[in-house]
CSV table of C-alpha atoms in Angstrom, one decimal:
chain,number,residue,atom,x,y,z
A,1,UNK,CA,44.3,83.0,8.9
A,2,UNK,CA,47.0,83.3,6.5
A,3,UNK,CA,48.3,79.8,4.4
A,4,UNK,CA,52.2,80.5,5.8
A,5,UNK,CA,50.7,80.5,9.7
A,6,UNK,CA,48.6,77.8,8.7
A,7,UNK,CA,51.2,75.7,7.6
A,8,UNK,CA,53.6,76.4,10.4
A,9,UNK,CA,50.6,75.7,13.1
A,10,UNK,CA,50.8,71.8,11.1
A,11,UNK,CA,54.8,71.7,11.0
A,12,UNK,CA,54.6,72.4,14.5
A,13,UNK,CA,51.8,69.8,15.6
A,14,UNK,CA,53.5,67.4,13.3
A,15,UNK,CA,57.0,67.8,15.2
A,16,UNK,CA,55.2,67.6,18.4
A,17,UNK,CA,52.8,63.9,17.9
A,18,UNK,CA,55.4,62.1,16.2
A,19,UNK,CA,54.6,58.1,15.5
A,20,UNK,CA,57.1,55.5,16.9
A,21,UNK,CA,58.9,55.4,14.1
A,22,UNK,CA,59.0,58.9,12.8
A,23,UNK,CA,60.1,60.3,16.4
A,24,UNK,CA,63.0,57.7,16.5
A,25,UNK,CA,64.1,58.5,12.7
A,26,UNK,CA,63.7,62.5,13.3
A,27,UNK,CA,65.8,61.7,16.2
A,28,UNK,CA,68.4,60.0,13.9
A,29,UNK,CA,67.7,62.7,11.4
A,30,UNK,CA,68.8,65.7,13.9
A,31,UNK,CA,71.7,63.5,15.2
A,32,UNK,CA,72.8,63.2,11.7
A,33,UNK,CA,72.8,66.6,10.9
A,34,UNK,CA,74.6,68.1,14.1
A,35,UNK,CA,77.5,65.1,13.4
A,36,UNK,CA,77.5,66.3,10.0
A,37,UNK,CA,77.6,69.9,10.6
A,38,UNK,CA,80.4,69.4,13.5
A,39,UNK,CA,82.9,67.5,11.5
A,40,UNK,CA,82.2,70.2,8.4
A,41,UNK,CA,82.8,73.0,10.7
A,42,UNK,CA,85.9,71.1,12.8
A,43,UNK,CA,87.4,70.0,9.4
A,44,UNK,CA,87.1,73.6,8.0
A,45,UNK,CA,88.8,74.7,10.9
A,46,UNK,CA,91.8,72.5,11.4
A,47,UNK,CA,92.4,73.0,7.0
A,48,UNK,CA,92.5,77.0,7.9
A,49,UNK,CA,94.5,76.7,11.1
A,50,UNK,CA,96.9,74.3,9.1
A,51,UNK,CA,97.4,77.3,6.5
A,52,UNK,CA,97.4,80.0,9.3
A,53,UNK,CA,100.1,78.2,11.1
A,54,UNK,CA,102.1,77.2,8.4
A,55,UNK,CA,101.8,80.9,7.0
A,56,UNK,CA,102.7,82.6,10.0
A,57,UNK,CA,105.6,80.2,11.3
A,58,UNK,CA,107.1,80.2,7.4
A,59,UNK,CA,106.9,83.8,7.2
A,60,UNK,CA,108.4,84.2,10.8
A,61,UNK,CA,111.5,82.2,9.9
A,62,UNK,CA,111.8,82.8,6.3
A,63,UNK,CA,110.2,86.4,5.5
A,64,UNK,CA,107.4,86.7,2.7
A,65,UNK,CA,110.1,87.5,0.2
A,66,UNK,CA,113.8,87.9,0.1
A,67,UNK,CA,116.5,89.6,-2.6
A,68,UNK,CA,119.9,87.8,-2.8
A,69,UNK,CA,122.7,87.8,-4.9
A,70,UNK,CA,122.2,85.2,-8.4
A,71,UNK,CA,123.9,81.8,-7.5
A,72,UNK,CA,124.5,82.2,-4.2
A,73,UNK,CA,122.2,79.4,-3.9
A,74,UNK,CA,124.8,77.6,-5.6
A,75,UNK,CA,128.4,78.9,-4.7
A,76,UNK,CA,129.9,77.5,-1.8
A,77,UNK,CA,131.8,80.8,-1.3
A,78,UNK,CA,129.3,83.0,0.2
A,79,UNK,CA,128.0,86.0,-2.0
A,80,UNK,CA,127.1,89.4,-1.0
A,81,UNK,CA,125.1,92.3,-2.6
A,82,UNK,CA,125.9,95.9,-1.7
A,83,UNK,CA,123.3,97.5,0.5
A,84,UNK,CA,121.2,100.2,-1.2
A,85,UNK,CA,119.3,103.3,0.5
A,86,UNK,CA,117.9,104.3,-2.7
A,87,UNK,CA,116.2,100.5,-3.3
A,88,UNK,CA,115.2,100.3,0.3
A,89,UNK,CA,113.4,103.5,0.0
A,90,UNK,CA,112.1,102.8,-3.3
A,91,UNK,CA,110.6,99.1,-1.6
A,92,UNK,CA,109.2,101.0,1.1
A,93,UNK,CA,107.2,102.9,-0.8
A,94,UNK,CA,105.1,99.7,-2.9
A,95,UNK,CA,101.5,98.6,-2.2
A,96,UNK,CA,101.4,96.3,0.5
A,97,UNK,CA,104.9,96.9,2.0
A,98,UNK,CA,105.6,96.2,5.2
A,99,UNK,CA,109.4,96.0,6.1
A,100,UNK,CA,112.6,95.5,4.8
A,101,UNK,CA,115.6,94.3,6.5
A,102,UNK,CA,119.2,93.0,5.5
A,103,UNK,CA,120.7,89.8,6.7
A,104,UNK,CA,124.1,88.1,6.4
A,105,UNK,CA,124.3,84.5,6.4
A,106,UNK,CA,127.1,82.0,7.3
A,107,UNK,CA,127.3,77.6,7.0
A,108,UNK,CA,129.0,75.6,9.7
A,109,UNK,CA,129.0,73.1,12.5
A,110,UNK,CA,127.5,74.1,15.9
A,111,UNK,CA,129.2,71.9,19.0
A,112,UNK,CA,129.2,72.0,22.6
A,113,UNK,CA,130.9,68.9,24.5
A,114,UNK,CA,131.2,66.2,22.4
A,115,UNK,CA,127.5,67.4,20.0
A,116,UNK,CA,127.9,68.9,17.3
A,117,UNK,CA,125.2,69.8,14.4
A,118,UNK,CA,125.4,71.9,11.0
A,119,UNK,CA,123.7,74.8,11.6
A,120,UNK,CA,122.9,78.7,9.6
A,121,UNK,CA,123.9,81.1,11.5
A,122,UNK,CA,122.0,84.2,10.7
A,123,UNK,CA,123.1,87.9,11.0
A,124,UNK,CA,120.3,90.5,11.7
A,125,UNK,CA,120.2,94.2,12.4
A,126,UNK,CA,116.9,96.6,13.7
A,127,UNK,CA,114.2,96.1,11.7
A,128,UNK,CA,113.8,92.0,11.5
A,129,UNK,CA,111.1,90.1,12.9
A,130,UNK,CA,111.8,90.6,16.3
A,131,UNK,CA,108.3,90.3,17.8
A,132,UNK,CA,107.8,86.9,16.1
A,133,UNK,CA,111.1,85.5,18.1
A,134,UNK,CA,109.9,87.2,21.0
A,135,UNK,CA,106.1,85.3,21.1
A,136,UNK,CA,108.2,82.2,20.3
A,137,UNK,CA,110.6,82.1,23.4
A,138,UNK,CA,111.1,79.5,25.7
A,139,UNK,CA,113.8,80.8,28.0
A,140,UNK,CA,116.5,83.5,27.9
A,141,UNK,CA,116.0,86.7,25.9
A,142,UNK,CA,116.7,88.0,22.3
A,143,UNK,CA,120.1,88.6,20.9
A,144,UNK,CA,121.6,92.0,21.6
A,145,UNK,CA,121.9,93.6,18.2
A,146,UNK,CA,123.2,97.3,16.7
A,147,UNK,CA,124.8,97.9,19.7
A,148,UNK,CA,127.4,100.3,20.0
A,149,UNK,CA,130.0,97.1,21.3
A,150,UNK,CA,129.2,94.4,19.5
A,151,UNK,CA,127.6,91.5,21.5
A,152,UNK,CA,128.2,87.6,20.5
A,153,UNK,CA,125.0,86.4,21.4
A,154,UNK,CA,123.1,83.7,19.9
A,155,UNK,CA,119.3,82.7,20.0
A,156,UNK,CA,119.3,78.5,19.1
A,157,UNK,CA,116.5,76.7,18.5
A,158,UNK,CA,114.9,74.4,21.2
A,159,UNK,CA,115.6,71.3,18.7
A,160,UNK,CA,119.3,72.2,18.3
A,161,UNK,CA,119.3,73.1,21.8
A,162,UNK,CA,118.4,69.5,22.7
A,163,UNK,CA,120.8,68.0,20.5
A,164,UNK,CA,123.6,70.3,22.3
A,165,UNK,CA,122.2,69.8,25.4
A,166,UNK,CA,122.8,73.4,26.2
A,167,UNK,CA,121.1,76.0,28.3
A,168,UNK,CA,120.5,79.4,28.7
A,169,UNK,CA,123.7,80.8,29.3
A,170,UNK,CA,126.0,78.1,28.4
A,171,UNK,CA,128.6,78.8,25.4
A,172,UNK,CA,128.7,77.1,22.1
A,173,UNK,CA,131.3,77.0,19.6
A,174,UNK,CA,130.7,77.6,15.6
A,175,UNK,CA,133.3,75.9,13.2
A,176,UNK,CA,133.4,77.8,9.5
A,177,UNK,CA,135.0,76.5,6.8
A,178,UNK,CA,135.6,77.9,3.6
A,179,UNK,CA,137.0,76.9,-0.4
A,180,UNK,CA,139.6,80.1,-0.1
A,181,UNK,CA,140.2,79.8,3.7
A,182,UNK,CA,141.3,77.6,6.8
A,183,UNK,CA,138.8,76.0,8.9
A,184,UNK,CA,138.2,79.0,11.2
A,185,UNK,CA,136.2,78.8,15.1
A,186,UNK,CA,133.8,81.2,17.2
A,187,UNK,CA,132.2,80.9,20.2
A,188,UNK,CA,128.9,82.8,21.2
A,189,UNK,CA,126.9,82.8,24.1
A,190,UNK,CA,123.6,81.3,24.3
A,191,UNK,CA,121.2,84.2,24.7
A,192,UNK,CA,117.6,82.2,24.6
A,193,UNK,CA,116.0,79.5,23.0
A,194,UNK,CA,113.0,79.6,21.0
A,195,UNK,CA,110.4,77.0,19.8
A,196,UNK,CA,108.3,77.0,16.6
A,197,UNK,CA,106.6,74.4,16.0
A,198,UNK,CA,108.5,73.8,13.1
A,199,UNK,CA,111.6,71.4,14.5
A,200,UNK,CA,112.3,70.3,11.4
A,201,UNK,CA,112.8,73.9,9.2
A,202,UNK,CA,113.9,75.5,12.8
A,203,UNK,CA,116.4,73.1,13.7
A,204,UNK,CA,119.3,74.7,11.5
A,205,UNK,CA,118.9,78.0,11.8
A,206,UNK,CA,120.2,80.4,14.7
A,207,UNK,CA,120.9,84.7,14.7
A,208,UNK,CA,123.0,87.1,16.0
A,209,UNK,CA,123.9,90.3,15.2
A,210,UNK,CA,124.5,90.9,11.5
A,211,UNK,CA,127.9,92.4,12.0
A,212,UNK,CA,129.2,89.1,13.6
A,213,UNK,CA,128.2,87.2,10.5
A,214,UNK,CA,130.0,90.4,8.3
A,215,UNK,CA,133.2,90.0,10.3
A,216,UNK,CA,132.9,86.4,9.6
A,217,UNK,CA,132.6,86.7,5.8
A,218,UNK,CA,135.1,89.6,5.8
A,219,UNK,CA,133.0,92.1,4.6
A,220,UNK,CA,132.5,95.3,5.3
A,221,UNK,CA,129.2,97.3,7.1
A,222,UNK,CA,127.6,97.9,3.9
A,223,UNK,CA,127.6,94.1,2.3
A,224,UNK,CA,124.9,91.7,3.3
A,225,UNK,CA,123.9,88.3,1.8
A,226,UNK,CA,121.0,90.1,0.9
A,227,UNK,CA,117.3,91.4,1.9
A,228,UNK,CA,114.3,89.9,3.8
A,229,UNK,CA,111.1,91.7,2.8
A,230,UNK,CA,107.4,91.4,4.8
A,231,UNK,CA,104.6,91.7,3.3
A,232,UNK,CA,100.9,92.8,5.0
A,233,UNK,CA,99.9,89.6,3.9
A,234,UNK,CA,99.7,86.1,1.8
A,235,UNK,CA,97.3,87.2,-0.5
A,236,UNK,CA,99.3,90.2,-1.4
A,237,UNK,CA,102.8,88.2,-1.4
A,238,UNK,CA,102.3,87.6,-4.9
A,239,UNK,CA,102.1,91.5,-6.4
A,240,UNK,CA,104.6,92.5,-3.4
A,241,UNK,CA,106.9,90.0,-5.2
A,242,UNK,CA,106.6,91.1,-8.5
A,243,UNK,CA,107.5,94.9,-7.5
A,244,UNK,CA,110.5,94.2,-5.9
A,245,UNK,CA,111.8,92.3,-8.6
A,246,UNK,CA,111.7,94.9,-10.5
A,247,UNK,CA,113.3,97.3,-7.9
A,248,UNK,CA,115.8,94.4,-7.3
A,249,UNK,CA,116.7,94.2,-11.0
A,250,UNK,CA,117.2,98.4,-11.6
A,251,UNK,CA,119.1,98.3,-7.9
A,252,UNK,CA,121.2,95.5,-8.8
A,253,UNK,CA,123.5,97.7,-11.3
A,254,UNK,CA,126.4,95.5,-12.4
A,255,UNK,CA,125.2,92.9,-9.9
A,256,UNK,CA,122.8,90.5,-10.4
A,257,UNK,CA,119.7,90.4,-8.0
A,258,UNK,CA,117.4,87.2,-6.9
A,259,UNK,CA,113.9,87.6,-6.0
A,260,UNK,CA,112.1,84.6,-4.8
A,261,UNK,CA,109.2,84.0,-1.8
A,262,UNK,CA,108.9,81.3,0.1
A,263,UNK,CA,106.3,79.9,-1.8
A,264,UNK,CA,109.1,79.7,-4.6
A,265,UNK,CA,111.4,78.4,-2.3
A,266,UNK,CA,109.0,75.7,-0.4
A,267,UNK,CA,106.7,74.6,-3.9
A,268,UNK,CA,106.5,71.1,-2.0
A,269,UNK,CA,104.9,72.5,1.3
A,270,UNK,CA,102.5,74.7,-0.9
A,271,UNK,CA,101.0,71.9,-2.7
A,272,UNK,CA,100.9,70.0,0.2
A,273,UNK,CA,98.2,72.6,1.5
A,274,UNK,CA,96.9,72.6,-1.3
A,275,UNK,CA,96.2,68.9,-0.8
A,276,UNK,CA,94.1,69.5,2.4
A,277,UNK,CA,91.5,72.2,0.4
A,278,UNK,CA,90.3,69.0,-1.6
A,279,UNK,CA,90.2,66.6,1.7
A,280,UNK,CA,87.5,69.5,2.9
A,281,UNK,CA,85.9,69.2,0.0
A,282,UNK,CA,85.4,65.6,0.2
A,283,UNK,CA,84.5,65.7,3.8
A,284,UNK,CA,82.0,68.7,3.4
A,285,UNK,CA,80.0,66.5,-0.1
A,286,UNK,CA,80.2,62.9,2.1
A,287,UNK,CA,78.9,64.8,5.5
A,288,UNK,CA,76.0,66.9,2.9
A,289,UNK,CA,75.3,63.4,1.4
A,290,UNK,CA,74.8,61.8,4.8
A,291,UNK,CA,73.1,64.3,6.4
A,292,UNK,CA,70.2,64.1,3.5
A,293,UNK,CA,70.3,60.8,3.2
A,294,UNK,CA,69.0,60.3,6.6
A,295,UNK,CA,67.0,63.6,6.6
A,296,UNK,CA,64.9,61.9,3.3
A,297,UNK,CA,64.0,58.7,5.1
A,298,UNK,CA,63.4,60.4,8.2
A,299,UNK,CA,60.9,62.8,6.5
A,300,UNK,CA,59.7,59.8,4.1
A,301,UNK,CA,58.4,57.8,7.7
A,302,UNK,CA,56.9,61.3,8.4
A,303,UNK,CA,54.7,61.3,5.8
A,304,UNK,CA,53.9,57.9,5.3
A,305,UNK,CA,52.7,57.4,8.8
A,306,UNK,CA,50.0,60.9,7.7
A,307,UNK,CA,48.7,59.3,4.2
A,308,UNK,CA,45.6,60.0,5.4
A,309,UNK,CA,45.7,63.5,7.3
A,310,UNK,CA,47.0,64.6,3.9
A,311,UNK,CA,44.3,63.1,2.1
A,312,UNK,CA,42.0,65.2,4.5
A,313,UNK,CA,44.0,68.4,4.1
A,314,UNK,CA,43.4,68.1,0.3
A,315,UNK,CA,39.9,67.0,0.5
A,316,UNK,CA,39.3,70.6,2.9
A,317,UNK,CA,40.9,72.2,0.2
A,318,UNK,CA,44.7,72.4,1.1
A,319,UNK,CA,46.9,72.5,-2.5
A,320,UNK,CA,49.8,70.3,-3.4
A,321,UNK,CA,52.8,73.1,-3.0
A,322,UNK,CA,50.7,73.6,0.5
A,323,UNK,CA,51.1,70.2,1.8
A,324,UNK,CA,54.4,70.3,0.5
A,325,UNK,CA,55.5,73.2,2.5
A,326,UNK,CA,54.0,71.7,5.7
A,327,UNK,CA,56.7,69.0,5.3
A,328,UNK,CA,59.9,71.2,3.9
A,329,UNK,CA,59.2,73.2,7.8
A,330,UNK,CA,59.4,69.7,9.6
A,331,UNK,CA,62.6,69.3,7.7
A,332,UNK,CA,63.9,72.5,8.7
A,333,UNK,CA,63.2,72.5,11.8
A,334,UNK,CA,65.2,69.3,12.1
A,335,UNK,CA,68.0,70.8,10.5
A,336,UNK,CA,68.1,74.0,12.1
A,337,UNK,CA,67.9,72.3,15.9
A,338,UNK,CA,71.3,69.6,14.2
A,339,UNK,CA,73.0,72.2,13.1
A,340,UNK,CA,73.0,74.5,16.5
A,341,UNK,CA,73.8,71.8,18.4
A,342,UNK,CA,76.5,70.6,15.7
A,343,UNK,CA,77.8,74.0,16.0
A,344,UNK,CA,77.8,73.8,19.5
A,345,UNK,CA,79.9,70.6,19.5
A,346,UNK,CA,82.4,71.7,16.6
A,347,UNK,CA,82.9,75.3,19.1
A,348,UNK,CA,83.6,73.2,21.7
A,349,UNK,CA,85.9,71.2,20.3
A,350,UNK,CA,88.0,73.8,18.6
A,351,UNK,CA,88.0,76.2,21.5
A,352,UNK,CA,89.7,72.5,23.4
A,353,UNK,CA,92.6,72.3,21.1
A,354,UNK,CA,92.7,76.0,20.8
A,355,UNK,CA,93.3,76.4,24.2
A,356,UNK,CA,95.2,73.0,25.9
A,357,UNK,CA,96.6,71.5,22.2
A,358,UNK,CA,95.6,68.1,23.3
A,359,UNK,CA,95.7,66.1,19.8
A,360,UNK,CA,99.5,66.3,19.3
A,361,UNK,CA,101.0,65.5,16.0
A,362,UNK,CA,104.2,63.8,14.9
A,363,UNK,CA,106.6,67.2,13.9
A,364,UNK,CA,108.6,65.0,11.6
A,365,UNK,CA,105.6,64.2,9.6
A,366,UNK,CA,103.2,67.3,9.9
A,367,UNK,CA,106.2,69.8,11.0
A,368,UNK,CA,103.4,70.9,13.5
A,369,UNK,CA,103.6,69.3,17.5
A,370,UNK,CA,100.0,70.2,17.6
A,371,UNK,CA,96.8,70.0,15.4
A,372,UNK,CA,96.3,74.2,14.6
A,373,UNK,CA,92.9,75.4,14.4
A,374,UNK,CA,91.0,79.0,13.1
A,375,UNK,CA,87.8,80.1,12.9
A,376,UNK,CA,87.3,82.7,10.1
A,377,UNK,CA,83.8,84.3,10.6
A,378,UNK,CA,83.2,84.8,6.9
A,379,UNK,CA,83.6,80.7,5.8
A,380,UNK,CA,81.1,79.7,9.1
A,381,UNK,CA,78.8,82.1,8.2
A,382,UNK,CA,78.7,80.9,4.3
A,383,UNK,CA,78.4,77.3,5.6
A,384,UNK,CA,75.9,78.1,8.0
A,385,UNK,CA,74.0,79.2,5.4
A,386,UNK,CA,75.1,76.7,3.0
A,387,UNK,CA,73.6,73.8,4.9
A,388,UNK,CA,70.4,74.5,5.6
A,389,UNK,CA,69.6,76.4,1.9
A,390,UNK,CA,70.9,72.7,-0.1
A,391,UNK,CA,69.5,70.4,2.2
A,392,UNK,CA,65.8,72.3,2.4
A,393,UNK,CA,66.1,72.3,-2.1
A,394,UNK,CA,67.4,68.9,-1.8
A,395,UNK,CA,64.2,67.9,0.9
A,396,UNK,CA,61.8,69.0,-2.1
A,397,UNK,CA,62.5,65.7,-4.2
A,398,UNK,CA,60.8,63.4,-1.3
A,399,UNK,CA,58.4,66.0,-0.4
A,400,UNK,CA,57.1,65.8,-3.7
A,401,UNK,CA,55.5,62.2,-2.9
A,402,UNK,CA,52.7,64.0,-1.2
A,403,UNK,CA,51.5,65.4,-4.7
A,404,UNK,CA,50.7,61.9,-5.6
A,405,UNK,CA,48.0,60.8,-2.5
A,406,UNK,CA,44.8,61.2,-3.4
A,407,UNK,CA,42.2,61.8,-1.2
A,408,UNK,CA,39.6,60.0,-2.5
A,409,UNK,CA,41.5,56.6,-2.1
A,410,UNK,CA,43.5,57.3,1.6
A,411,UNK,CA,39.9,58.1,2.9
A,412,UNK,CA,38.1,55.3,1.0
A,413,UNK,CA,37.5,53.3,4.3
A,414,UNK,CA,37.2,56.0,6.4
């Protein structure tokens, strides 16, 4: 018989004729680990769903990266930037493209009865993020836009909705006003009302078609407030940006073109995810910390309570890093039955909020009205593999004790 079969077939009897107190701490031991392992894995999960969320809903409502005129930030008057074919084409043909779109924007006071609220109203033509307005609808449908008669619909937000209280159908009135111009009124037509998420960055912002906004800022078809441009991803927002700019800065001629992104133009709400990738961290060390500590005193009773079956493996010839081994495959098997029922817990748990969103949060304080969670295969797997890899090098410091029993003193009074 081989030594690895050998010292399995002990592991196994071991785990099996447990003393009092070892089968109560293995117990604790296992418990430990599938807590620990739960919370890591939940924790992981509601950090990456926090991102994905916030990524997605940002990008939705703000675009990865948008071109504007310099100052316009700044200028009450509103600014516009002469469309381009030749830049639109040139952006359509960088790494990691995915659309481009122009926009026209206008300031004023939205009111219906005696509510009012200060609102953007945002022009937009074909090619904007229609399907993410689309997933995010509560009632009514999308504004009708590039139409051969032009339509004065407007989608609202369900927080601005609430403030107007105003339905589907129901018409709202926009007041302008302008440095070089008299206070000046529309009214639109409420076309649908969407929901976020996000009541506090959604709350101010409303679309229509792009030529109403253009009328509004008496400007002609081919002047827009500037350019909203996707990218195929976060991680590739970052060269996309760069590329434009330069586009944007040859295009821009006599003009004066402004790249940014969002996470230029929301630095705050960037670091603040930045903040939860170090509250992981501290979960994941305390959780690893636990977990071992219990697993060490659990495996500690183990083999205090066999002084003397160890001293009778070594006097039948059994080496140290044999013995040893015997009592690293107790302590993974403790640690691999906690961590598939940790898992187990953790998947049910996510797969919970995933599906019925029943941990609400404040959206004033988390801009979320729910806890978001994600599972990325590749981060479970690593930590899967993590766990049990540290805690079985980590197991090796207690196991060591059994190099010091000798067997000529634990079977003395035999």
């Amino acid at each position: 018989m081989t030594k690895q079969p050998t010292e399995l077939f002990l592991a196994r009897r071991i785990a099996r004729q447990k003393g009092e107190r070892s089968g109560a701490m293995t117990g604790i031991a296992r418990a430990s680990v599938a807590i620990c392992v739960a919370v890591m894995v939940v924790a992981l999960s509601v950090v990456f769903g926090f991102k994905e969320a916030m990524h997605h809903e940002l990008t939705g409502l703000e675009a990865h990266i948008s071109v504007e005129p310099a100052g316009s930030y700044y200028d009450l008057k509103a600014k516009s930037l002469t469309r381009s074919e030749e830049f639109e084409q040139r952006v359509a043909t960088l790494p990691h493209f995915e659309s481009i779109t122009p926009f026209a924007t206008h300031s004023g006071i939205v009111r219906s009865g005696g509510a009012m609220q200060g609102a953007m109203l945002r022009g937009v033509t074909k090619g904007y993020d229609s399907l993410y307005f689309a997933s995010r609808l509560t009632a009514g449908t999308l504004p009708r836009i590039a139409t051969p008669d032009r339509k004065k619909d407007i989608l609202l937000s369900a927080t601005l909705a609430r403030q107007l209280d105003v339905e589907v159908g129901d018409k709202v009135e926009y007041v302008f006003t302008s440095p070089e111009s008299p206070i000046r009124r529309d009214s639109y037509k409420v076309c649908g009302i969407y929901s976020t998420g996000l009541a506090t960055m959604e709350q101010g912002l409303t679309l229509t078609d792009l030529r109403n906004v253009q009328r509004l800022n008496g400007w002609n078809a081919e002047q827009c407030s500037g350019y909203m441009v996707m990218a195929d991803g976060m991680e590739q927002m970052e060269e996309l940006t760069g590329a434009v700019r330069a586009e944007a800065f040859m295009a821009g001629g006599n003009e004066l073109w402004r790249t940014t992104n969002i996470r230029n133009n929301y630095p705050q709400l960037f670091d603040w995810l930045s903040t939860h990738d170090i509250n992981a961290t501290v979960i994941i060390a305390i959780m690893m910390v636990v977990a071992l500590l219990n697993m060490m005193t659990a495996l500690l009773i183990i083999i205090f309570e066999r002084v003397r079956m160890i001293g009778t493996l070594k006097a039948l010839g059994m080496r140290n890093r044999s013995v040893q081994r015997v009592f690293l495959w107790c302590g993974a098997r403790v640690i691999l039955v906690g961590q598939l029922v940790g898992n187990l817990i953790a998947g049910g748990l996510i797969l919970l909020q995933r599906y019925t969103g029943v941990i609400k949060l404040d959206p004033e304080a988390y801009l979320l009205d729910r806890v978001p969670v994600a599972i990325d295969w590749g981060w479970w797997l690593v930590l899967n593999i993590a766990i049990p890899v540290v805690l079985s090098l980590l197991l090796m410091v207690p196991v060591a004790i059994t190099s010091r029993i000798r067997p000529d003193q634990t079977l003395k009074y035999q």
